[in-house]
Coordinates of C-alpha atoms in Angstrom, one line a residue:
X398 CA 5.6 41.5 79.6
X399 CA 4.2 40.1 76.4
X400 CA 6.1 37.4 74.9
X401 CA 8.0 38.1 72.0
X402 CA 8.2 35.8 69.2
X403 CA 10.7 34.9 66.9
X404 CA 11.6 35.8 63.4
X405 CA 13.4 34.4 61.1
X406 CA 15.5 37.4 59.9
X407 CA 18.8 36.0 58.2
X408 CA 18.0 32.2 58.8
X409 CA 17.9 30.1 55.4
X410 CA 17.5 26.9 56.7
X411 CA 14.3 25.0 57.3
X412 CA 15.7 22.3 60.0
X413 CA 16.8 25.5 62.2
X414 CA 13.5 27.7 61.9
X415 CA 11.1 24.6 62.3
X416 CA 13.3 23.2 65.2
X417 CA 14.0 26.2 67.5
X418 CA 10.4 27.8 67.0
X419 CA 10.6 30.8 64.7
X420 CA 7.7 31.9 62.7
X421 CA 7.3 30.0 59.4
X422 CA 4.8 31.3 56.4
X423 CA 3.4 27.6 55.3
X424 CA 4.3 27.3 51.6
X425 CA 4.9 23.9 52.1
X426 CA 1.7 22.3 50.1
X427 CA 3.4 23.8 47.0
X428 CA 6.5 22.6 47.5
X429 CA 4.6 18.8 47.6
X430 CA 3.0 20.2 44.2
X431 CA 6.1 20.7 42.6
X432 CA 7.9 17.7 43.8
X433 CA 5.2 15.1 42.9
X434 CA 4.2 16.8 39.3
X435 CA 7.3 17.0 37.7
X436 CA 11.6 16.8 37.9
X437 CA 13.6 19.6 36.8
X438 CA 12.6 23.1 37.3
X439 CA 13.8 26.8 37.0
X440 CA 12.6 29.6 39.4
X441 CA 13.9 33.2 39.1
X442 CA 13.3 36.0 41.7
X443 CA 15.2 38.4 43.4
X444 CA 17.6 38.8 46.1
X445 CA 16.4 38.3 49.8
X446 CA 12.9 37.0 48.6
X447 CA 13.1 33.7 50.1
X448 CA 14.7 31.3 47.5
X449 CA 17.3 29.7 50.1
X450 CA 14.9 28.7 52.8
X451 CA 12.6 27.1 49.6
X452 CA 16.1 25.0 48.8
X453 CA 16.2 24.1 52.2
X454 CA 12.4 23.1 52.3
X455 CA 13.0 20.7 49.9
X456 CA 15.8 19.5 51.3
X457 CA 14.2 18.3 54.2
X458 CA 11.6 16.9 52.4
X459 CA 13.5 14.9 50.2
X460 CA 15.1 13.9 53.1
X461 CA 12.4 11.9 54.7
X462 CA 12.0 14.6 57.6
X463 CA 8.5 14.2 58.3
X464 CA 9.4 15.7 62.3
X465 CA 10.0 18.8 60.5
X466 CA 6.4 19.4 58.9
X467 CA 4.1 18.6 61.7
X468 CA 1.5 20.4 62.1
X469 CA 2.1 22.0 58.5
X470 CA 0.3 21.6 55.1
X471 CA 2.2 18.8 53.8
X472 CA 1.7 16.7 56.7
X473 CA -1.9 16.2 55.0
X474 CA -0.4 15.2 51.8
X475 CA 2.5 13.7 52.0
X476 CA 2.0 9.5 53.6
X477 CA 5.5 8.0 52.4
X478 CA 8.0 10.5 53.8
X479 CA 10.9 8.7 51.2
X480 CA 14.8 9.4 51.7
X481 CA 16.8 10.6 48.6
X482 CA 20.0 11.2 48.3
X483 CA 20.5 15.1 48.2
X484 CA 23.4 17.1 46.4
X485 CA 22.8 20.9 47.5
X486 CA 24.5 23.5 45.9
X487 CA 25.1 27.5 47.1
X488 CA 26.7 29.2 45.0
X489 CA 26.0 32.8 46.9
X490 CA 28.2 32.3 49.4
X491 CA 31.1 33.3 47.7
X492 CA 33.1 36.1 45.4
X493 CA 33.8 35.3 42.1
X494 CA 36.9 37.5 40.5
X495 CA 38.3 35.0 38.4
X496 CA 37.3 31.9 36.8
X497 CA 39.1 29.8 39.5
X498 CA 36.9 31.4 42.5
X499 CA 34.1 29.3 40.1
X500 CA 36.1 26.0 40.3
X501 CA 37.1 26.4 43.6
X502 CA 33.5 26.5 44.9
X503 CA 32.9 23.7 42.8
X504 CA 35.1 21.6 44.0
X505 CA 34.6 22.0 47.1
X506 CA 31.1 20.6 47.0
X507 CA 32.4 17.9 45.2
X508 CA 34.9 17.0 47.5
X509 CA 32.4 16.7 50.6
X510 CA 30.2 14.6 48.0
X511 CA 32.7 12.5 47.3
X512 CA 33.0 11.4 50.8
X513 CA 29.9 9.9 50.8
X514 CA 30.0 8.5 47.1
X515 CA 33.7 7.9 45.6
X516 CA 36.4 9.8 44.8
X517 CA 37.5 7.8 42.0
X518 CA 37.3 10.3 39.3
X519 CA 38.8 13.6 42.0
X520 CA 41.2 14.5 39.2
X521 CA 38.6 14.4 36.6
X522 CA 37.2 17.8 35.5
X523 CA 33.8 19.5 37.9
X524 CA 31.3 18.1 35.2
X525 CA 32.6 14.1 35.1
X526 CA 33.3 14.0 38.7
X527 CA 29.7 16.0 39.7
X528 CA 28.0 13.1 36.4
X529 CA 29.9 10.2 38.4
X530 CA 29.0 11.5 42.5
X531 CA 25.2 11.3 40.7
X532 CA 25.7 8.1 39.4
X533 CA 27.4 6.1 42.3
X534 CA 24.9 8.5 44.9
X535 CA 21.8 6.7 42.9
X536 CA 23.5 3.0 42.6
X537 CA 24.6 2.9 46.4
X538 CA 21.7 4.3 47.6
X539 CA 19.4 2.8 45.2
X540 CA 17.0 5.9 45.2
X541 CA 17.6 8.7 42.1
X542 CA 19.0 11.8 43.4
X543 CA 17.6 15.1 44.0
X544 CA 20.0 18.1 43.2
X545 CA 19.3 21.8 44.3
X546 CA 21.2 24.6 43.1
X547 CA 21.0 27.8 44.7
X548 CA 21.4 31.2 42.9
X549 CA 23.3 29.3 39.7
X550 CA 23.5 32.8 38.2
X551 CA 25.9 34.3 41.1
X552 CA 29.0 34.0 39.3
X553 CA 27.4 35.5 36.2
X554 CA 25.9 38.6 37.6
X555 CA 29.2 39.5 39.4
X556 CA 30.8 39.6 35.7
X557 CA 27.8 40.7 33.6
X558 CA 29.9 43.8 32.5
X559 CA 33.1 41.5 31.8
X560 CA 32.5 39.8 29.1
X561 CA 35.8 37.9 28.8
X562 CA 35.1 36.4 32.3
X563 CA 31.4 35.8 31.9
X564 CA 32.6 33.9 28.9
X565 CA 34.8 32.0 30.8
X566 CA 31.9 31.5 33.6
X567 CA 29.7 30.4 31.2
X568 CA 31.7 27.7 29.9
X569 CA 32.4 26.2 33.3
X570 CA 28.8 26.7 34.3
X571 CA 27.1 25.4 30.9
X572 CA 29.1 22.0 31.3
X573 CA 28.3 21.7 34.8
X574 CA 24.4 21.9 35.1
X575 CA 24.6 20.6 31.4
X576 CA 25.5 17.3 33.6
X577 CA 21.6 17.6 34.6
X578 CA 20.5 16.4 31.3
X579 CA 22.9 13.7 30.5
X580 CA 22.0 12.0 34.2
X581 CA 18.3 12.8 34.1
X582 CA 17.9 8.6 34.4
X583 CA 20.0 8.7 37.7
X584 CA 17.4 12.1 38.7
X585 CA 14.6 11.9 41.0
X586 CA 14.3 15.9 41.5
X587 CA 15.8 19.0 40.1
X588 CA 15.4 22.3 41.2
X589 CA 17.4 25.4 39.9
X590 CA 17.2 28.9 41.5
X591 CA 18.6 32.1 40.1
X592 CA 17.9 36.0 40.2
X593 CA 17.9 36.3 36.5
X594 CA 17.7 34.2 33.8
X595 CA 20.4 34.1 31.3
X596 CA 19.3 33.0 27.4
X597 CA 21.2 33.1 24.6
X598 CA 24.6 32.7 26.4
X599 CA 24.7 28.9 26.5
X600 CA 24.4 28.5 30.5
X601 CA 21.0 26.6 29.7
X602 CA 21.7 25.2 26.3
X603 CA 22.4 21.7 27.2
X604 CA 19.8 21.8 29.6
X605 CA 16.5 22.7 27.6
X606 CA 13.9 20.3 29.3
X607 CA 13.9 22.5 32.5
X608 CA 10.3 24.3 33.8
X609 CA 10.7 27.5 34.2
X610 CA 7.8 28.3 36.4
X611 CA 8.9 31.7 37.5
X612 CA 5.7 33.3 35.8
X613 CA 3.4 30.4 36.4
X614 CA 0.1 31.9 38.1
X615 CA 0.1 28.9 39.9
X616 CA 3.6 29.7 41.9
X617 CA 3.5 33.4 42.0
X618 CA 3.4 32.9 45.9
X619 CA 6.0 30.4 46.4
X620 CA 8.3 32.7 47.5
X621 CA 6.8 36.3 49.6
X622 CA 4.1 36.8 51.6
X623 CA 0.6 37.7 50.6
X624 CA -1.3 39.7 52.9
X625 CA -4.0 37.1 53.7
X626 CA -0.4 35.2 54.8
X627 CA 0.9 38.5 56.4
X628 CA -2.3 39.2 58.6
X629 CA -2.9 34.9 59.6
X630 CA 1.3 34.6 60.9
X631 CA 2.0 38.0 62.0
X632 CA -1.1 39.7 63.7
X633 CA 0.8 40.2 67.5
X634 CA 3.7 41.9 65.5
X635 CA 1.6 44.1 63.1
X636 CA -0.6 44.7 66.4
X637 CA 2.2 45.7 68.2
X638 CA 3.8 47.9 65.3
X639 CA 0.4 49.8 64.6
X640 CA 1.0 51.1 68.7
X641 CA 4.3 51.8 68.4
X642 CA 3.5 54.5 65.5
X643 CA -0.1 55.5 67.1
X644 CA -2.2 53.3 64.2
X645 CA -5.2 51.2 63.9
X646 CA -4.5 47.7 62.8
X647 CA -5.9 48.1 59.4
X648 CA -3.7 51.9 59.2
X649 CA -0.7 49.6 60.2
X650 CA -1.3 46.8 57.1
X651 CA -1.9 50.0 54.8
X652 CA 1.4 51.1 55.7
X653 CA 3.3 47.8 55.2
X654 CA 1.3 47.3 51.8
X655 CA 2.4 50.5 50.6
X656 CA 6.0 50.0 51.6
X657 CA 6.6 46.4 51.0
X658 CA 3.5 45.4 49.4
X659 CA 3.3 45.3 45.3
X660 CA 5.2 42.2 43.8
X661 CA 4.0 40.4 40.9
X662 CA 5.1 37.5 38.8
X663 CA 2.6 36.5 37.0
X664 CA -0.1 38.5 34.2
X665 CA -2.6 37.8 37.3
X666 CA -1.8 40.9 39.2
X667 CA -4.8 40.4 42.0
X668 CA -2.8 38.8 44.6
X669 CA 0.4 40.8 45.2
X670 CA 3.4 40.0 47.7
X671 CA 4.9 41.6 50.2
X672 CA 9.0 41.4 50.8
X673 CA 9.7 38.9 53.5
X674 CA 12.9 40.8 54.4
X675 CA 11.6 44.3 54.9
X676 CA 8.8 42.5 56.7
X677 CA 10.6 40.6 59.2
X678 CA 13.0 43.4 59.7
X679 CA 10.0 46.2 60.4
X680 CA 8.1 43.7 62.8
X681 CA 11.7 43.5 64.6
X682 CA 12.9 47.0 64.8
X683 CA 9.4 48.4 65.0
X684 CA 10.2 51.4 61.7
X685 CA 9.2 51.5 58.8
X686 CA 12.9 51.2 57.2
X687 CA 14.3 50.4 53.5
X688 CA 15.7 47.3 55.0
X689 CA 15.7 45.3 51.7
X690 CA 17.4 48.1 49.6
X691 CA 20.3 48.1 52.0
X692 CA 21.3 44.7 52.0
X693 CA 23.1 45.4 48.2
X694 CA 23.7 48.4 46.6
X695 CA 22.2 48.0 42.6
X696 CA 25.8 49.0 41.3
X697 CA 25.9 46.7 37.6
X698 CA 22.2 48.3 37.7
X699 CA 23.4 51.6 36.9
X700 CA 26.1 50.9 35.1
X701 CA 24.1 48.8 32.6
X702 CA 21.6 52.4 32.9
X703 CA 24.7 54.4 31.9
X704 CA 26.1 51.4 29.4
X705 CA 22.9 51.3 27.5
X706 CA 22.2 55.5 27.6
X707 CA 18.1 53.7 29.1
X708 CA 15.5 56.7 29.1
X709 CA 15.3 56.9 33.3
X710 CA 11.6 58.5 32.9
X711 CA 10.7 55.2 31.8
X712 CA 11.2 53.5 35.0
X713 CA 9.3 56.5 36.9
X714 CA 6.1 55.9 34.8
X715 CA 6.2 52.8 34.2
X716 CA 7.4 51.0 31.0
X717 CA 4.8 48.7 28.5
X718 CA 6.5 45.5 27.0
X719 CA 6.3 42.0 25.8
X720 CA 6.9 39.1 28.1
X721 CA 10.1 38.5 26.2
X722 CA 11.7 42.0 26.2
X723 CA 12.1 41.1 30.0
X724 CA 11.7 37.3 31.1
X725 CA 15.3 36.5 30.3
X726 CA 18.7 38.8 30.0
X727 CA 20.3 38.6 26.7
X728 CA 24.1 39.7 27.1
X729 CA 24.2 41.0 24.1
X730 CA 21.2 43.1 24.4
X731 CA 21.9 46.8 25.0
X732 CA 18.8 46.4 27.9
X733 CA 19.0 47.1 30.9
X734 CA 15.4 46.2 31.7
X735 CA 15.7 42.1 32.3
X736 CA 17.8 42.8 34.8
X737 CA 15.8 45.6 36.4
X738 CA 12.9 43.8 36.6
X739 CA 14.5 40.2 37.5
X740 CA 16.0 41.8 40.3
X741 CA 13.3 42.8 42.1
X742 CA 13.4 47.1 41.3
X743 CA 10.5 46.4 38.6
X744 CA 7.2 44.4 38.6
X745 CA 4.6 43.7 36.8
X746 CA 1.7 46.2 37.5
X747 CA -0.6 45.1 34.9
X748 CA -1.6 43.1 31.9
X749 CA -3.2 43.7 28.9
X750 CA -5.0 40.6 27.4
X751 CA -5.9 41.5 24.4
X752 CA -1.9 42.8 23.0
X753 CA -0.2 40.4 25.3
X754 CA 1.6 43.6 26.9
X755 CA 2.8 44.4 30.7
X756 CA 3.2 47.2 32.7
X757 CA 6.2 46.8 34.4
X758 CA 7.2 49.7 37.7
X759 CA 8.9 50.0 41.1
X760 CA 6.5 47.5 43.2
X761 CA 6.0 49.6 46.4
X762 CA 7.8 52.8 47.9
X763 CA 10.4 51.0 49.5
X764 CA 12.4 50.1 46.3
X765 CA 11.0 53.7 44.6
X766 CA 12.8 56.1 46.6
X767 CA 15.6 54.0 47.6
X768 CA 16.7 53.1 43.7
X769 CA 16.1 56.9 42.9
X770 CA 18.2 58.1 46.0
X771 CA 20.6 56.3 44.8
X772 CA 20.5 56.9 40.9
X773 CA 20.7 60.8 41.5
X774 CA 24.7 60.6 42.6
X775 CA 25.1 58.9 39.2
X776 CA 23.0 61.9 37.3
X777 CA 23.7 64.9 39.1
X778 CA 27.2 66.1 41.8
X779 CA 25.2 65.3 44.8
X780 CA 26.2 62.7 46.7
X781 CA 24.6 59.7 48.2
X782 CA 24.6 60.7 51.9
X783 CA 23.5 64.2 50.7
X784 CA 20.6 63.1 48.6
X785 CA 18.2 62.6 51.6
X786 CA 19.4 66.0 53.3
X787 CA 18.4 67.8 50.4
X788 CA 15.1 66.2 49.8
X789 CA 14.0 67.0 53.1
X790 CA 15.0 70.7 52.8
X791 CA 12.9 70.6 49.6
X792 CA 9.9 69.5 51.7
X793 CA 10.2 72.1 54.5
X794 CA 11.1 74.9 52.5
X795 CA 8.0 74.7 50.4
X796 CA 6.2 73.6 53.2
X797 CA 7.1 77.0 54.6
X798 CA 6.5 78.8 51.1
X799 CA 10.0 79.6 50.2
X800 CA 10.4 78.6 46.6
X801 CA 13.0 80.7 46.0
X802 CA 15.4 78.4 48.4
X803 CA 13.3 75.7 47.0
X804 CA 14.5 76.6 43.0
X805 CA 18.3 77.9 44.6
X806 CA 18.3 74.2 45.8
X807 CA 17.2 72.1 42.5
X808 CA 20.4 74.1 40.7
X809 CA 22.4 72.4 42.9
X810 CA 21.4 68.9 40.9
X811 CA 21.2 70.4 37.6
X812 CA 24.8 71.8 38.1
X813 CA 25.6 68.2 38.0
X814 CA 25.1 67.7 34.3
X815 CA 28.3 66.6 32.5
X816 CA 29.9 69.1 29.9
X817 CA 29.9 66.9 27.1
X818 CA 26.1 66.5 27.0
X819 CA 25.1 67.8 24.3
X820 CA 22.0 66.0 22.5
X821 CA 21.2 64.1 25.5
X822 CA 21.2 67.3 27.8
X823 CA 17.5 67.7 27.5
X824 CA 17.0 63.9 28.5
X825 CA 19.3 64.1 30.8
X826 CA 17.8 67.4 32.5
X827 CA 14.4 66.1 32.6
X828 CA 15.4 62.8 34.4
X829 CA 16.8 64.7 37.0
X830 CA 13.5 66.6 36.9
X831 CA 11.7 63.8 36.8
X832 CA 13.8 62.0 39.9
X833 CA 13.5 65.4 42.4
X834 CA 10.1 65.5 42.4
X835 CA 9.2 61.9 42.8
X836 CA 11.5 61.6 45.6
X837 CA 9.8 64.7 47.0
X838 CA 6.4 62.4 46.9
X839 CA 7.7 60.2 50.2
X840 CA 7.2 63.5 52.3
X841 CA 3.9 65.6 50.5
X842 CA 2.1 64.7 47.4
X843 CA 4.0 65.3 44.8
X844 CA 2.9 64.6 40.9
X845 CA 5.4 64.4 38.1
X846 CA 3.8 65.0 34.7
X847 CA 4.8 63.4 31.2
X848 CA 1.9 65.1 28.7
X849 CA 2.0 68.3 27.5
X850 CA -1.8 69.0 28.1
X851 CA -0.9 68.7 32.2
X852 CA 1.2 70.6 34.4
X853 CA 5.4 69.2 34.7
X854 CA 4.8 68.9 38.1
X855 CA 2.4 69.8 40.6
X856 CA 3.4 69.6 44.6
X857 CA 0.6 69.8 47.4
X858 CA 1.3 71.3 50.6
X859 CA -0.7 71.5 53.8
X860 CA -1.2 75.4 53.0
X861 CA -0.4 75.5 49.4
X862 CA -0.6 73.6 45.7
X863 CA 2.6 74.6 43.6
X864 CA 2.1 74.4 39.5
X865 CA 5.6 73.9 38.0
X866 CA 6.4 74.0 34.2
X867 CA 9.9 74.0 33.0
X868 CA 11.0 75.1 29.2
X869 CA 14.4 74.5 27.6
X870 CA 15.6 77.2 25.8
X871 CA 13.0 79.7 26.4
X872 CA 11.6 81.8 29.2
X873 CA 10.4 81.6 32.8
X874 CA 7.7 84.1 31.6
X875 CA 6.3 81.5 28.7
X876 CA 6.4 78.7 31.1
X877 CA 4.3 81.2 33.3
X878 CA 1.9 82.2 30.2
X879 CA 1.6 78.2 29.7
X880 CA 0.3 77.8 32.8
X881 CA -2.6 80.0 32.5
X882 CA -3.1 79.7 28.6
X883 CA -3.7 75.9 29.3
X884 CA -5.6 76.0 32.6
X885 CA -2.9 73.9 34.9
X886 CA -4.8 75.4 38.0
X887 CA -8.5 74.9 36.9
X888 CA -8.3 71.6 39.0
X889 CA -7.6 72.9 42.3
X890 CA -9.5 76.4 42.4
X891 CA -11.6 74.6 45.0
X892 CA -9.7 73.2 46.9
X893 CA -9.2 76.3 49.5
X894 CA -5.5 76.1 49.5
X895 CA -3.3 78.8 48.1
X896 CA -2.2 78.3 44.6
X897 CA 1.2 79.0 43.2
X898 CA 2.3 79.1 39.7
X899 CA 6.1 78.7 38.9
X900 CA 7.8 79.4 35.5
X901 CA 11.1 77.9 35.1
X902 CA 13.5 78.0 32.2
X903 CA 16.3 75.8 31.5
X904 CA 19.4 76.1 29.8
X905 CA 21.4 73.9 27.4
X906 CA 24.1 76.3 27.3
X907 CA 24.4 76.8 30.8
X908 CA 23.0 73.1 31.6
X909 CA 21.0 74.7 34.5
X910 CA 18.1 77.1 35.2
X911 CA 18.8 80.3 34.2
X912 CA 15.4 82.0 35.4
X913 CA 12.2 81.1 37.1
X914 CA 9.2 83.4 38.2
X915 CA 7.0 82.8 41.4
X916 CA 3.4 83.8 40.9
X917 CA 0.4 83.5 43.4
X918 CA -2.7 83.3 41.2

């Protein structure tokens, strides 16, 4: 039986996966970059992307634990192998509901630090007891401290859409880290991590001289996995996942690209990364699952979607915008798309020099279809659990050529449509539109169309190609005549399949399709 070899799935901490032999992707000759170039630094990315485990990295390297990184990158590098003194702060571990969760957690860092340093100042607010544990930590020791924080913006997310209590958070939090400046003589290292990052709400104020490098080119892969990393650490498990679903080697990375493949963080959009979660997790259960997506359901996502009344088409086809309409979230923004994008449901896609603009969409199928299965409960009366059921009946029954059960089916979204839509009925419609058929395109081909000189939507079967076209407020038989008038088919006359035209007509006044007409041309 072939040894199996382990993975790191759920374990954060460097000492544990270097010490009891799991797999480890070497990042470790940026991390001796970053520590020997510079002090305090920012880095945003999203959830499960391998932040904690970066912390911990440095951790042990500030630590002096040169028995830990043998046989690694840094080993080459590094000759002094110097112990700090190391304050580490999580701040994920814990729910925040009201501003004393915040101080709790707080203090009870402090408390363990104190400990080692003094207590002298325990009854002291969080920010003059953390400035004085710095202080006594660098004059006992007699080597500046390094201080990692870990997801600083966890209390701020879970009260993005309370603005009393992210006021409240933000005070607490802005006098805390704002410590970071005041003690930067006392400093050796600094190190922030976050999923988003919050401007123009006075968390960072006091603490302006920090590098945010999470777009620097040079860091784009300090946390993921490329696939040059993917294919050198994991080529027994991709080996052994390719036979488990009857593919090549090179069919099985093609797969994993396409699911967990995509991410970028920088204009340079050559070298993308993969998920280390979903990766892990497919390597270990041998399926190619939305493991990542189902570790935290998006819910302030939507609601800042619903909040801010965002055009959803936008995220299907990809949105074109300046660095700073999505770098950092501005609460007082009615955007939803900094947050989108910092965690982790858009990415850049592309760059355009010459404007200074980026093309920012889902980064791989994974995140696609598992943010639009579960958007369509919050556009339409299906539920959740009934999402994928209904997909899948779309996909047989036009694999079997029954578009009338395919059409009887999509009125079952579109009865969703609330009553008091009344302007935003045709935007609303269309997103639902929109959201079908792209879902549609994990099972068969599936095209959704934005300009008028193309089909809506075009689906491609084994046996057939269906040509949709949808009106509002007219008739199944002009969508039909549109078809035709503008040559939608021309395209696929050759291709030997049979092709189907379908007319459909929407109503506002109904706020579903009233009529559609099946033609084979």
């Amino acid at each position: 039986m072939e040894q199996i070899r382990k993975l790191p799935i759920g374990i954060q901490t460097f000492e544990e996966i270097r010490r009891d032999g799991y797999l480890y992707v070497d990042k470790t000759a940026m991390v001796h970059q970053i520590a020997n170039v510079g002090k305090p630094y920012f880095l945003s990315r999203p959830r499960r992307f391998g932040k904690s485990l970066l912390l911990s990295t440095f951790e042990a390297y500030f630590q002096g634990r040169k028995d830990l990184f043998q046989g690694l990158a840094i080993e080459r590098l590094e000759t002094e192998w110097e112990q700090y003194p190391v304050l580490h702060l999580d701040l994920n571990a814990r729910k925040y509901e009201i501003a004393a969760d915040l101080v709790a957690m707080l203090n009870q860092y402090l408390e363990k630090w104190e400990l080692l340093y003094g207590s002298e100042k325990k009854d002291r607010s969080p920010e003059e007891r953390f400035a004085y544990v710095i202080e006594q930590a660098c004059i006992q020791t007699g080597k500046q401290v390094v201080v990692l924080i870990d997801e600083y913006d966890k209390p701020l997310l879970q009260a993005v859409l309370d603005e009393n209590l992210l006021d409240e958070y933000r005070k607490i939090l802005k006098a805390f880290y704002g410590v970071l400046k005041s003690a930067d003589r006392y400093l050796r290292f600094v190190f922030l991590t976050g999923v988003t990052k919050f401007a123009q709400v006075s968390v960072f104020s006091d603490l302006n001289q920090l590098n945010d490098i999470s777009m620097d080119r040079a860091y784009n892969a300090l946390c993921g996995i490329t696939q040059d990393e993917l294919i050198r650490t994991f080529g027994p498990e991709i080996k052994q996942l390719g036979e488990n679903e009857e593919l090549t080697f090179e069919e099985t990375v093609f797969r994993l690209a396409k699911k967990y493949d995509g991410y970028h963080f920088c204009e340079d959009t050559s070298v993308g990364l993969f998920n280390p979660f979903s990766l892990l997790n497919v390597f270990q259960k041998l399926n190619f699952g939305n493991f990542w997506f189902q570790t935290g359901t998006p819910t302030y996502l939507v609601d800042l979607l619903k909040q801010s009344d965002y055009d959803l088409r936008l995220l299907l086809n990809g949105v074109e915008v300046t660095a700073s309409a999505f770098s950092e979230y501005r609460a007082e923004a009615n955007n939803p798309l900094p947050m989108i994008y910092q965690s982790g449901y858009l990415t850049i896609k592309a760059y355009d020099k010459e404007v200074c603009l980026y093309t920012l969409q889902f980064p791989n199928d994974e995140v696609r279809y598992g943010f639009l299965n579960f958007l369509v409960p919050f556009y339409t009366k299906v539920t959740d659990d009934e999402t994928g059921f209904h997909i899948a009946k779309f996909m047989r029954e036009l694999k079997s050529g029954d578009v009338e059960a395919f059409m009887e089916r999509l009125k079952i979204f579109f009865s969703g449509i609330p009553y008091e839509l009344n302007d935003d009925t045709e935007r609303h419609y269309q997103a639902i539109f929109h959201v079908v058929f792209t879902l549609l395109g994990q099972f068969i081909q599936s095209e959704v169309r934005s300009s008028r000189g193309r089909a809506d939507a075009v689906v491609h079967t084994p046996t057939a190609i269906y040509v949709f076209e949808f009106k509002l407020d007219g008739t199944a038989e002009a969508a039909l005549k549109q078809i035709g008038e503008k040559g939608y088919l021309i395209p696929y006359m050759l291709d030997g399949r049979k092709l189907v035209k379908v007319g459909v007509n929407f109503s506002k006044e109904t706020r579903n399709i009233d009529e559609y007409i099946v033609v084979e041309a």
